[in-house]
Structure formats: structure tokens, C-alpha cells
mmCIF file of N, CA and C in Angstrom:
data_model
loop_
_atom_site.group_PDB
_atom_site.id
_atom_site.type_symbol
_atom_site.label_atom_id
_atom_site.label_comp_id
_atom_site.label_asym_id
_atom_site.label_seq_id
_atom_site.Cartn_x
_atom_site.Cartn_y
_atom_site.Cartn_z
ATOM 1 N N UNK A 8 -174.248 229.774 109.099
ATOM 2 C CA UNK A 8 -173.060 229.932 109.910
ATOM 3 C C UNK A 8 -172.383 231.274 109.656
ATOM 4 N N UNK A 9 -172.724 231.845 108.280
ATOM 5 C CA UNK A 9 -171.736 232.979 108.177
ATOM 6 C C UNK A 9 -172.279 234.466 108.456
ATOM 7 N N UNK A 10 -173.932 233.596 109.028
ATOM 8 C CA UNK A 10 -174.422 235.415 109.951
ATOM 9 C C UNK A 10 -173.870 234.867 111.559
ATOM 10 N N UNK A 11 -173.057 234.071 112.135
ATOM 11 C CA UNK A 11 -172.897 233.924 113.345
ATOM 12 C C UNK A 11 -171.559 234.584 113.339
ATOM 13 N N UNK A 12 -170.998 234.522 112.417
ATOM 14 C CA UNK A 12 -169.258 235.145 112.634
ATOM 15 C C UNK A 12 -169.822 236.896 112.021
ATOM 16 N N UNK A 13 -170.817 237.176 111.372
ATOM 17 C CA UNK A 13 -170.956 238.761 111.607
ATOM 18 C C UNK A 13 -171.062 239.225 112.615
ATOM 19 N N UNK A 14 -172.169 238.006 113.490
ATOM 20 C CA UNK A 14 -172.451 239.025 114.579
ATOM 21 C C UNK A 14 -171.365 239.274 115.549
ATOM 22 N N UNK A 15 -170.512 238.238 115.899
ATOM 23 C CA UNK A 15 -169.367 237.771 116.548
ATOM 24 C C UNK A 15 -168.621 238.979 116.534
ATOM 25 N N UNK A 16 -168.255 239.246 114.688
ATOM 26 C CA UNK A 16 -167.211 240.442 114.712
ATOM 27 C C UNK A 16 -167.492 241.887 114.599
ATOM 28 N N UNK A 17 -169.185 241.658 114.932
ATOM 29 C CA UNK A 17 -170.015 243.228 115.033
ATOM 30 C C UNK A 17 -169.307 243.064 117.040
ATOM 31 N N UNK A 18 -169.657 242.133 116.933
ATOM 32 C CA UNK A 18 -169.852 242.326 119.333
ATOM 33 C C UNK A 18 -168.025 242.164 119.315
ATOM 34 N N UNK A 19 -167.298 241.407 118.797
ATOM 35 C CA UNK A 19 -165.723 242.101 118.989
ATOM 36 C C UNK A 19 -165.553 243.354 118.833
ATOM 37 N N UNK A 20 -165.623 244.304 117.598
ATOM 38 C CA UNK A 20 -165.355 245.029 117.460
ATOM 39 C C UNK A 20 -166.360 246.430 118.404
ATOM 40 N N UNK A 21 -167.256 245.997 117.983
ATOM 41 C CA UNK A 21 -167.760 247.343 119.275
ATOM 42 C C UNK A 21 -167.324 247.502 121.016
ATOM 43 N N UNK A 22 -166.856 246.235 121.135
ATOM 44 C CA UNK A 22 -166.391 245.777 122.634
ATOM 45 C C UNK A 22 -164.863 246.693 122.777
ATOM 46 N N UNK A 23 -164.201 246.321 121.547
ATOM 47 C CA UNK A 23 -162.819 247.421 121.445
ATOM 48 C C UNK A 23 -163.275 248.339 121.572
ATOM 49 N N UNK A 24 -164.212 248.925 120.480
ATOM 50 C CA UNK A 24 -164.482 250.572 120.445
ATOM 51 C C UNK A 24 -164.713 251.261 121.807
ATOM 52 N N UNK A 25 -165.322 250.377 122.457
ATOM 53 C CA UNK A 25 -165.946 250.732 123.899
ATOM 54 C C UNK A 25 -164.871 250.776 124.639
ATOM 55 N N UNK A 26 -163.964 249.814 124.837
ATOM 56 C CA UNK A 26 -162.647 250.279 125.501
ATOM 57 C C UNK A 26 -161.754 250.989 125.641
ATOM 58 N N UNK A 27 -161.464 251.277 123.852
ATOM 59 C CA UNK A 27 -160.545 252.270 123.957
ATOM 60 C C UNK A 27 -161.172 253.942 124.208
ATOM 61 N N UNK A 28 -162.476 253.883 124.306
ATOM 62 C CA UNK A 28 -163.180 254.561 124.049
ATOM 63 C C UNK A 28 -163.139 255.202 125.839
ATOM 64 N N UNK A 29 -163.577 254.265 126.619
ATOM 65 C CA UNK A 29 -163.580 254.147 127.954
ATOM 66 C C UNK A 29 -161.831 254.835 128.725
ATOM 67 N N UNK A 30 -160.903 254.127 127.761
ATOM 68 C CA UNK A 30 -159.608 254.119 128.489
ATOM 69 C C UNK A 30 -159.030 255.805 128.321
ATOM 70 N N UNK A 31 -159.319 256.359 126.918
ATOM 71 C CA UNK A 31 -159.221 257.917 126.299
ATOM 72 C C UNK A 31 -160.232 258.869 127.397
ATOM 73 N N UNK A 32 -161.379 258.185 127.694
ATOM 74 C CA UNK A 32 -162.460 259.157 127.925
ATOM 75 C C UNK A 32 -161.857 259.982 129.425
ATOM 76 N N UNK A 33 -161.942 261.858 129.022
ATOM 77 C CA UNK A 33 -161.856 262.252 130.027
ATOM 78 C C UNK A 33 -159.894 262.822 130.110
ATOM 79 N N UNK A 34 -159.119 262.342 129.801
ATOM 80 C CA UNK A 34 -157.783 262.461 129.830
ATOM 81 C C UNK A 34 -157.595 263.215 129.492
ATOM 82 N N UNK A 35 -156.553 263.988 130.500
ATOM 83 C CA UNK A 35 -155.875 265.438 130.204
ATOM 84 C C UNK A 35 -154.741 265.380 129.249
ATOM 85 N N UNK A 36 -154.770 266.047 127.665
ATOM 86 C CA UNK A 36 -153.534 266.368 127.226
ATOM 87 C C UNK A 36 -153.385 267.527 126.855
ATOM 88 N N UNK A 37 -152.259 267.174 126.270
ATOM 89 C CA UNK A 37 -151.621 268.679 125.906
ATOM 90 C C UNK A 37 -152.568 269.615 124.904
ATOM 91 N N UNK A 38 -152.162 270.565 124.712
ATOM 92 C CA UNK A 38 -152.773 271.211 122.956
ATOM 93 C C UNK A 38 -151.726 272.037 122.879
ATOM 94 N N UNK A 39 -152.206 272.596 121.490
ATOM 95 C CA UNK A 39 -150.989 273.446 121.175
ATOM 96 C C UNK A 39 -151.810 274.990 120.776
ATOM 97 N N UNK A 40 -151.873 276.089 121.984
ATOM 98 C CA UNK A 40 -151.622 277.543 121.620
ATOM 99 C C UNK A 40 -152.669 277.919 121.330
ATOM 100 N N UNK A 41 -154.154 277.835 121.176
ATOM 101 C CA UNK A 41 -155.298 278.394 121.046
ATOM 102 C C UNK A 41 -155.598 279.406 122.561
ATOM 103 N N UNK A 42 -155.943 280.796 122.260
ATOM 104 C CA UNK A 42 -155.690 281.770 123.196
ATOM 105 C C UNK A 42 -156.993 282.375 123.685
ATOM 106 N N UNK A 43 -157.522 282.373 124.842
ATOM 107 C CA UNK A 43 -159.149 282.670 124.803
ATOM 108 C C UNK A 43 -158.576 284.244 126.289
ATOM 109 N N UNK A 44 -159.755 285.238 125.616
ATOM 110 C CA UNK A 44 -159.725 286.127 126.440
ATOM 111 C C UNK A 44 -161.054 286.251 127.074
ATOM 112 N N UNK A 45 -160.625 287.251 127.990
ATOM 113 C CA UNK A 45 -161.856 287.745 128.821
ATOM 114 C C UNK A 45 -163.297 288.153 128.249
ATOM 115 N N UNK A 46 -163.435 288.791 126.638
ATOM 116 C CA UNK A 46 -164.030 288.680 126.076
ATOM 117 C C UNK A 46 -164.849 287.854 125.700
ATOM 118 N N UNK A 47 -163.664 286.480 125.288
ATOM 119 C CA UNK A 47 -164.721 285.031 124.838
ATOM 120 C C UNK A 47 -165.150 284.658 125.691
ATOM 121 N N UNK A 48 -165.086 284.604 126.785
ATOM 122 C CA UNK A 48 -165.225 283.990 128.205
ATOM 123 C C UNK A 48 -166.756 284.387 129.118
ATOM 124 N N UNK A 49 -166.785 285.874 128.358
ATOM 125 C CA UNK A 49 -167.515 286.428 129.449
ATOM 126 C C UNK A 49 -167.616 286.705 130.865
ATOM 127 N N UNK A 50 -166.291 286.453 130.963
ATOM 128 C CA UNK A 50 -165.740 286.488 132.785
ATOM 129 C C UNK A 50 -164.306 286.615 132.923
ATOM 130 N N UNK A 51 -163.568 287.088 133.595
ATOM 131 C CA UNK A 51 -162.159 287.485 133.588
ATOM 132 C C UNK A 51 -161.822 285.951 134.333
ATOM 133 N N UNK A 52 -160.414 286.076 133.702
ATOM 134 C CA UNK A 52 -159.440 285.179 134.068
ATOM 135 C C UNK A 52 -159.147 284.653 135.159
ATOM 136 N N UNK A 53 -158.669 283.796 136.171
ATOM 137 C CA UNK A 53 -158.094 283.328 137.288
ATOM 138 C C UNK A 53 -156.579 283.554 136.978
ATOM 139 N N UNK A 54 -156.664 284.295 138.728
ATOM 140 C CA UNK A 54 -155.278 284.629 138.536
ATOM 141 C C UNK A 54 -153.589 283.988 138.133
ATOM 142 N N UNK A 55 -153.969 283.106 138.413
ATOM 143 C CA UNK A 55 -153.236 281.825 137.931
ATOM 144 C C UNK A 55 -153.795 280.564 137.158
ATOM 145 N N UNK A 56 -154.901 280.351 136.985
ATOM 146 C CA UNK A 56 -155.429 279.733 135.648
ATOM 147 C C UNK A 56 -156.663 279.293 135.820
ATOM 148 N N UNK A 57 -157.391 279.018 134.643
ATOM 149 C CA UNK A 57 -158.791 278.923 134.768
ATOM 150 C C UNK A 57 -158.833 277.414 134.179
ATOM 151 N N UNK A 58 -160.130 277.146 134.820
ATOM 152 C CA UNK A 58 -160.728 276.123 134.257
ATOM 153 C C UNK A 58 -162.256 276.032 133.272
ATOM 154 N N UNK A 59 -161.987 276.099 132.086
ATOM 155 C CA UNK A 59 -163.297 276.376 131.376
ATOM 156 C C UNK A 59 -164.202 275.258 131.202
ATOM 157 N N UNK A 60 -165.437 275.155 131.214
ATOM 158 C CA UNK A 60 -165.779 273.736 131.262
ATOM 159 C C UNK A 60 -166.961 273.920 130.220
ATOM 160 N N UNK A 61 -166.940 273.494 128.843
ATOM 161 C CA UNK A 61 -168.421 273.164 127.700
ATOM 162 C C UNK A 61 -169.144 272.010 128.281
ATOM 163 N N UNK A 62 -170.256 272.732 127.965
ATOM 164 C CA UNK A 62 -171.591 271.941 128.496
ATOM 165 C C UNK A 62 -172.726 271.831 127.517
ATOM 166 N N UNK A 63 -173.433 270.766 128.225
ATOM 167 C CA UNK A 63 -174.852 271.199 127.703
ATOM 168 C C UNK A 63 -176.368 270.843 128.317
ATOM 169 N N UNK A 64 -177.011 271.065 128.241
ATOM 170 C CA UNK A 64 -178.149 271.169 129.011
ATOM 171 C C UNK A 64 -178.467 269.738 129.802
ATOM 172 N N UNK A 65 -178.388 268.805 129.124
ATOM 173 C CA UNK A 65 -179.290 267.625 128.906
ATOM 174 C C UNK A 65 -177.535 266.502 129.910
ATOM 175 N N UNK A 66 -176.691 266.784 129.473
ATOM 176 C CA UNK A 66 -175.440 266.542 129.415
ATOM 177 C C UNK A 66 -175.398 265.793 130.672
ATOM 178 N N UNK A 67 -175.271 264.432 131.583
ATOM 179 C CA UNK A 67 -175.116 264.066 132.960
ATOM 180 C C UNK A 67 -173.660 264.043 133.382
ATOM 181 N N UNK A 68 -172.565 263.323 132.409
ATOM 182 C CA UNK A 68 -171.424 263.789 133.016
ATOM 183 C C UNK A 68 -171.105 265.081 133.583
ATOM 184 N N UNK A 69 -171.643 266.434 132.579
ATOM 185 C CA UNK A 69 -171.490 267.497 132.609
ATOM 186 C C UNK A 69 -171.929 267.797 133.953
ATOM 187 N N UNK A 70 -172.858 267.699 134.981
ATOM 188 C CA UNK A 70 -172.965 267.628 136.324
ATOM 189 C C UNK A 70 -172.264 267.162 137.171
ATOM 190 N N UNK A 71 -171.640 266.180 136.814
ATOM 191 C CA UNK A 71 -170.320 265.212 137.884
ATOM 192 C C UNK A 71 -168.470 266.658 137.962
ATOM 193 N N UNK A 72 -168.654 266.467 136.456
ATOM 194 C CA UNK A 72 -167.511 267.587 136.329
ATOM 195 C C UNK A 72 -167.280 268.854 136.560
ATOM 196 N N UNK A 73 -168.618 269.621 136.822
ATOM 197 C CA UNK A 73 -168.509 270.554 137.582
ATOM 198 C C UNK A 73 -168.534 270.966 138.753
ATOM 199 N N UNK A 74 -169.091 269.818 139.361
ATOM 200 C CA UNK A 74 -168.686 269.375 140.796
ATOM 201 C C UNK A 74 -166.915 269.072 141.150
ATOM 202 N N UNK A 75 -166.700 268.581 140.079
ATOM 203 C CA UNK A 75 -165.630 268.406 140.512
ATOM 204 C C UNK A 75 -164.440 269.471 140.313
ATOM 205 N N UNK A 76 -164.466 270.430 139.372
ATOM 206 C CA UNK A 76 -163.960 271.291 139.070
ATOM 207 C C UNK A 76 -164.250 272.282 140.178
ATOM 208 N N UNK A 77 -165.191 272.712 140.337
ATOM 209 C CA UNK A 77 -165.794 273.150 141.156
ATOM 210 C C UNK A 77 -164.823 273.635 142.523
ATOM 211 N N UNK A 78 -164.831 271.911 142.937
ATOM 212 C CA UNK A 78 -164.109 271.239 144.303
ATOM 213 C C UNK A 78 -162.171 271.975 144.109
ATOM 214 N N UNK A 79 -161.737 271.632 142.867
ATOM 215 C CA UNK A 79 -160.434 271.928 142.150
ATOM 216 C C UNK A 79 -160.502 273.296 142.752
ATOM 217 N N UNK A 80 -160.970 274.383 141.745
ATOM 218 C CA UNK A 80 -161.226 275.745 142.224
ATOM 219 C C UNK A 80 -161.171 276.429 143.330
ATOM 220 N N UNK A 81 -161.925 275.624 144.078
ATOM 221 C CA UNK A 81 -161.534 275.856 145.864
ATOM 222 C C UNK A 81 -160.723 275.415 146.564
ATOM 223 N N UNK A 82 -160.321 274.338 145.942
ATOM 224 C CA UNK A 82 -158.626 274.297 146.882
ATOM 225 C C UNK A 82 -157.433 275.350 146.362
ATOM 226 N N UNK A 83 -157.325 275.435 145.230
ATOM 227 C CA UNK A 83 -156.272 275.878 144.290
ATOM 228 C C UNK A 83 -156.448 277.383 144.381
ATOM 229 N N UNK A 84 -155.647 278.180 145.121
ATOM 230 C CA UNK A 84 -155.750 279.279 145.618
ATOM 231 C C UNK A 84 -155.463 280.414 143.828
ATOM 232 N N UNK A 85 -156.186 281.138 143.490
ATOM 233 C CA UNK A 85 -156.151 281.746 142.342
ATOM 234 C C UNK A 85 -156.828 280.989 140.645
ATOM 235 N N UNK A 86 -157.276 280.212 141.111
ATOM 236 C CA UNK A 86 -157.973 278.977 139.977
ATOM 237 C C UNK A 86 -159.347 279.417 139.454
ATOM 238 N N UNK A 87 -159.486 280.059 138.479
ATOM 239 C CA UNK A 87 -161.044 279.472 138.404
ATOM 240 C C UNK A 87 -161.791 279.039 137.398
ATOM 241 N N UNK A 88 -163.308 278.890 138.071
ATOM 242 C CA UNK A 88 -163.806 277.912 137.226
ATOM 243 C C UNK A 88 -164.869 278.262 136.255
ATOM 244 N N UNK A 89 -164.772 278.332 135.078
ATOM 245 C CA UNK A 89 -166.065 278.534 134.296
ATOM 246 C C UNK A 89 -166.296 277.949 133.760
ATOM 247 N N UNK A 90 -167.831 277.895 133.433
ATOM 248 C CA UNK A 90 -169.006 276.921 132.678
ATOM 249 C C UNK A 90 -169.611 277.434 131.493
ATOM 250 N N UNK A 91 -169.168 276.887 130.243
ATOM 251 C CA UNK A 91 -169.961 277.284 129.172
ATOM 252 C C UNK A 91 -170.828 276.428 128.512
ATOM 253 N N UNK A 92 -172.024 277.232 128.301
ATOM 254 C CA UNK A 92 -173.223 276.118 127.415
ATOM 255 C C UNK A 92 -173.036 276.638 126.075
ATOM 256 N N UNK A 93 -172.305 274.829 125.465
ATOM 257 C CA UNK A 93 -171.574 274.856 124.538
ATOM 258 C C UNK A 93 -172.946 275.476 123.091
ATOM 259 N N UNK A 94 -174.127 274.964 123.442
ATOM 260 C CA UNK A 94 -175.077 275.312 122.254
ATOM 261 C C UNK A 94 -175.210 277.189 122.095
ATOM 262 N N UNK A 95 -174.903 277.565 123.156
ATOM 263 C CA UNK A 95 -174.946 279.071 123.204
ATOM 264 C C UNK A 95 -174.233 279.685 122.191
ATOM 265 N N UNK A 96 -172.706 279.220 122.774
ATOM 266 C CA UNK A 96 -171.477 279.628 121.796
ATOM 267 C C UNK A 96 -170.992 278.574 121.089
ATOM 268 N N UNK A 97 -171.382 278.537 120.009
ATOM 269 C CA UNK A 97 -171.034 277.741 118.683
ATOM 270 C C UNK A 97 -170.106 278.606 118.373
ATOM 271 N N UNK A 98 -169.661 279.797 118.524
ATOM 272 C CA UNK A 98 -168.094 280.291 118.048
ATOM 273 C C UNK A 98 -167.557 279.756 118.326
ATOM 274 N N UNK A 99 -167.604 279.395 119.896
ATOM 275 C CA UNK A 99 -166.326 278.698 120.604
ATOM 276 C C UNK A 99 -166.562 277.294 120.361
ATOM 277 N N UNK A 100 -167.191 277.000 120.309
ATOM 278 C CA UNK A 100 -167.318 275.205 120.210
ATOM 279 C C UNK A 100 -166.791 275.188 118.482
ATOM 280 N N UNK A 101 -167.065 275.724 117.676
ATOM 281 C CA UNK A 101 -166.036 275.411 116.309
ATOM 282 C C UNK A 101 -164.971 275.984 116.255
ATOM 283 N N UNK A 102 -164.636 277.251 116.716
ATOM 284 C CA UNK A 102 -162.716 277.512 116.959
ATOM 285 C C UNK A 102 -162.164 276.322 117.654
ATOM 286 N N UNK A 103 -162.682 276.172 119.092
ATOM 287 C CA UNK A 103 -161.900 274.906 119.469
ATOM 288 C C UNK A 103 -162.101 273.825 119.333
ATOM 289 N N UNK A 104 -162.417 273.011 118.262
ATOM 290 C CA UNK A 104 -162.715 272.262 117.838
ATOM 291 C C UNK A 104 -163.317 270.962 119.359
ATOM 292 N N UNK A 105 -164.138 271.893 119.831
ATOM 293 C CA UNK A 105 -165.062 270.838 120.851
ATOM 294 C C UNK A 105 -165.711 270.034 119.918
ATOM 295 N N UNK A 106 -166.031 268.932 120.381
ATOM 296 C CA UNK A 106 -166.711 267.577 119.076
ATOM 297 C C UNK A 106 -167.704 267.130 120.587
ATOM 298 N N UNK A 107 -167.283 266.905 121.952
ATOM 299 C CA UNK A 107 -168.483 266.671 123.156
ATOM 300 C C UNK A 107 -168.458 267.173 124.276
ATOM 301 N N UNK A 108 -169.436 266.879 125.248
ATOM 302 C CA UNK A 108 -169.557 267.509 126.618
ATOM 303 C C UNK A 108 -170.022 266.912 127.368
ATOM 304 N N UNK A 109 -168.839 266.779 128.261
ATOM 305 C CA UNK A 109 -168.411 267.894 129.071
ATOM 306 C C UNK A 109 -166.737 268.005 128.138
ATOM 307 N N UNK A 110 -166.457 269.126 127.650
ATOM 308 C CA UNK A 110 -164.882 269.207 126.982
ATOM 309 C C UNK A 110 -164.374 270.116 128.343
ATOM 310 N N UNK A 111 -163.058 269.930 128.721
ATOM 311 C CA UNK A 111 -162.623 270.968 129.817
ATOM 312 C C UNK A 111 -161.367 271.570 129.262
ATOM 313 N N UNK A 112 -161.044 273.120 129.278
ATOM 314 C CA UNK A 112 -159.826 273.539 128.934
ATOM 315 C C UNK A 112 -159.153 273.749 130.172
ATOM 316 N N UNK A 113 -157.767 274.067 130.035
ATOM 317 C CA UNK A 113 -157.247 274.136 131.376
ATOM 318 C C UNK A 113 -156.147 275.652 130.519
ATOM 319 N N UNK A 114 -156.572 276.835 130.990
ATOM 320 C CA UNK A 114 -155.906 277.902 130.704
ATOM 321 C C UNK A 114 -154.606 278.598 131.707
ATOM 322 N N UNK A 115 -153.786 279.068 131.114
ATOM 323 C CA UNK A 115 -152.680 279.472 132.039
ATOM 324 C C UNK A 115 -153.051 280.989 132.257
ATOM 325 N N UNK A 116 -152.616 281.531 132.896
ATOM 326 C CA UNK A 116 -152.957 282.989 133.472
ATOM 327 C C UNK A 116 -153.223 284.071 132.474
ATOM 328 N N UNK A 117 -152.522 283.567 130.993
ATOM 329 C CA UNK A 117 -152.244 284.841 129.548
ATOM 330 C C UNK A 117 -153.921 284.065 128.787
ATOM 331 N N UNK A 118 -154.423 283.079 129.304
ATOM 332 C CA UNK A 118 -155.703 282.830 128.611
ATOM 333 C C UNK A 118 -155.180 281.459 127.457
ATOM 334 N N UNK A 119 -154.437 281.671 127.520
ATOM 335 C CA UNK A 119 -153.232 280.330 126.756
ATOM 336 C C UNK A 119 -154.267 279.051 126.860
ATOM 337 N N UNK A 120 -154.584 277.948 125.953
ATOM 338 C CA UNK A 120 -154.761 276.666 126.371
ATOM 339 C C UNK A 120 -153.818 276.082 126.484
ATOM 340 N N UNK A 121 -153.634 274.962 127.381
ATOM 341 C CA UNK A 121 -152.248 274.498 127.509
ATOM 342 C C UNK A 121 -152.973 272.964 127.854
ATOM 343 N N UNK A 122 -153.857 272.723 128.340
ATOM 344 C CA UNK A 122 -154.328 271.179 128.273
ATOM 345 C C UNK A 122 -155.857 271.180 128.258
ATOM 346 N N UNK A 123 -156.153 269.669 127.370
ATOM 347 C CA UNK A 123 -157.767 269.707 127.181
ATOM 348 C C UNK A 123 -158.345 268.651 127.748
ATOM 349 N N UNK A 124 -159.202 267.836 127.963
ATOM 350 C CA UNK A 124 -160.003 266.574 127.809
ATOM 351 C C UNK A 124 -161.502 266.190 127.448
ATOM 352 N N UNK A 125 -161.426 266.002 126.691
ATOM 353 C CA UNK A 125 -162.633 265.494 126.131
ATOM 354 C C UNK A 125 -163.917 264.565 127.104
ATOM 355 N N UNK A 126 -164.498 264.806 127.603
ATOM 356 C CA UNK A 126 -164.896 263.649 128.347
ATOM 357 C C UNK A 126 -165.303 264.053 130.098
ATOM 358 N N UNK A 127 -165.417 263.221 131.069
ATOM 359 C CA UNK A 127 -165.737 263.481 132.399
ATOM 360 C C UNK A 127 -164.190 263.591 133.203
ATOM 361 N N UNK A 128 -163.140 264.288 133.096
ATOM 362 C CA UNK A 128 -161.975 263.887 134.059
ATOM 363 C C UNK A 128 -161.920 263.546 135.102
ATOM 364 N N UNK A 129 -160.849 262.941 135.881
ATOM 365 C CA UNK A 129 -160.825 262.684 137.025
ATOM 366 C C UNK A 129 -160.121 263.682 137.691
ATOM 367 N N UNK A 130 -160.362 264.014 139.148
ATOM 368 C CA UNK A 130 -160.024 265.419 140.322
ATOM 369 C C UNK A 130 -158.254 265.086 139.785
ATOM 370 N N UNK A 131 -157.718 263.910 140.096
ATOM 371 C CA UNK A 131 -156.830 263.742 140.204
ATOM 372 C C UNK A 131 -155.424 264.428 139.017
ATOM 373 N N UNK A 132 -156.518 263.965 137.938
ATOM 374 C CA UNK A 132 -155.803 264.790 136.454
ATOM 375 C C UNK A 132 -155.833 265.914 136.483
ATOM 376 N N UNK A 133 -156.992 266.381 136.292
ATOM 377 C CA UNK A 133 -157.292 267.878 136.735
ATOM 378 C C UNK A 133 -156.061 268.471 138.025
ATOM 379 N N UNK A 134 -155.929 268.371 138.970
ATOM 380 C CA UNK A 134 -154.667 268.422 139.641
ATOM 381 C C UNK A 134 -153.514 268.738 139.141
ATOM 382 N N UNK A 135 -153.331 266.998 138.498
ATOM 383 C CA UNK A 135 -151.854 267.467 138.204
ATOM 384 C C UNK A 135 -151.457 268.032 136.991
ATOM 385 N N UNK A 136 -152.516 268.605 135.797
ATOM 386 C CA UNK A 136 -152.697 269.538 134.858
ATOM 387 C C UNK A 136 -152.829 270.531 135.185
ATOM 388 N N UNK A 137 -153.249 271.680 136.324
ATOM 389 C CA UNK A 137 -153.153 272.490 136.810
ATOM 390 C C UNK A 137 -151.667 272.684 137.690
ATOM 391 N N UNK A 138 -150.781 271.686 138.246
ATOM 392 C CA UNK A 138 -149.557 271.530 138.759
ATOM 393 C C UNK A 138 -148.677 272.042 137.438
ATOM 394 N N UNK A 139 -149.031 271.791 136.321
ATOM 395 C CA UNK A 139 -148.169 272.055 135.349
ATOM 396 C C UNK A 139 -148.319 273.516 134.358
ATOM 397 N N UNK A 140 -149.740 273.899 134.497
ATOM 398 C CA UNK A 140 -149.850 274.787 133.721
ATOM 399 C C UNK A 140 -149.781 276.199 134.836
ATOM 400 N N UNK A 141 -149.900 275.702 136.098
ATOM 401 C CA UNK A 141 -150.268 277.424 137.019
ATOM 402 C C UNK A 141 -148.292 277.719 137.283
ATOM 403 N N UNK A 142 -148.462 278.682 137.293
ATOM 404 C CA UNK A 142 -147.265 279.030 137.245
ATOM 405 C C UNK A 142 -146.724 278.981 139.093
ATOM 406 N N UNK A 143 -145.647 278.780 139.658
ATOM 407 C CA UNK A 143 -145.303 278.999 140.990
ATOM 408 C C UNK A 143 -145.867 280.434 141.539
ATOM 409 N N UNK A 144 -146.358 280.075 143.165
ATOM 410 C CA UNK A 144 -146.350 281.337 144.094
ATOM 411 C C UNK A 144 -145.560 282.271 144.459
#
């Protein structure tokens, strides 16, 4: 009987992990002040803010999100979008403490990070994280 309540509280507990795991995944927050230039980037800035996106080869979310960023970019008049393959630049993937991919930064016009998410975001976040970080027309 007392390998039936292991397994029980192996399949509870991974069932949480998976949820909260699920409910975090992808969400835009804040950060605080890590500053990326044209240099790290390999591509100049958007005039009003960029969207950086770590990747990696093999990566399938990483295909959904750049589609969707992508889509962002072209509505959002001065936005843009770049794609980094995170195995390339291991500088940047250990300064900013990227841990997976697809990670997305959301930069303000000075190269500023100002919001991150870990994960596949939704258009919608992405939106209104760009509503907050691009500065008015």
C-alpha cells in the first residue's frame, strides 16, 4: 500500500508542477535595467523598440513566436524584430540570464530591457508590453 501513495504523490505533485508551469509559461514581466546595444545585437535598434527573440535550432515554440512577433513588428509602426540563436551567443544567453527558448526581450528605443518572458507569449501580451515600453508618437 505504501508504493500506491508514492506514486499518487509523484502524479500530484508533477500535475502542480505542470500547471504552474503552464500558467507562468510565456508571460510578460518586468526586469530591471540590463542594456543591449547595436553591437550585441548585430543589427540596429527599432526606432521605438525592439523585439529580441533567443532561439534555438531544434526549438518548436521558437517557430510559433516568431511568427508571431513577426506579425507584432508589422503592425507597430517603428518596432523591430530580432532573432537570436541562443547557442551562437552564449555571451548573451549568460549576461541575461536566459535559462530557455524561445526567451523574448522587449527593448525601449535606448536598448534598455524593460520586459521579458520566458516561454512562447501570446500576440496579445506582446502588445500590451510594447503599449508600455514604446514611448508615444
Amino acid at each position: 500500500m505504501t508504493g500506491f501513495w508514492v506514486v499518487l504523490a509523484t502524479l500530484v505533485l508533477g500535475t502542480v508542477i505542470g500547471v504552474i508551469r503552464l500558467r507562468r509559461d510565456g508571460r510578460v514581466r518586468d526586469t530591471d535595467g540590463d542594456r543591449l546595444s547595436e553591437a550585441d545585437l548585430g543589427q540596429g535598434l527599432g526606432e521605438r523598440a525592439t523585439l529580441v527573440q533567443f532561439s534555438t535550432a531544434f526549438c518548436q515554440p521558437c517557430r510559433a513566436t516568431r511568427r508571431i512577433l513577426a506579425d507584432v513588428s508589422a503592425v507597430v509602426p517603428g518596432v523591430r524584430h530580432i532573432e537570436i540563436d541562443a547557442e551562437s551567443r552564449l555571451d548573451l544567453v549568460r549576461r541575461l540570464d536566459i535559462t530557455r527558448t524561445p526567451t523574448v526581450l522587449v527593448l525601449d528605443p535606448a536598448g534598455a530591457v524593460v520586459k521579458k518572458a520566458a516561454g512562447q507569449p501570446r500576440k496579445g501580451e506582446v502588445l500590451a508590453a510594447l503599449a508600455e515600453a514604446v514611448p508615444e508618437a
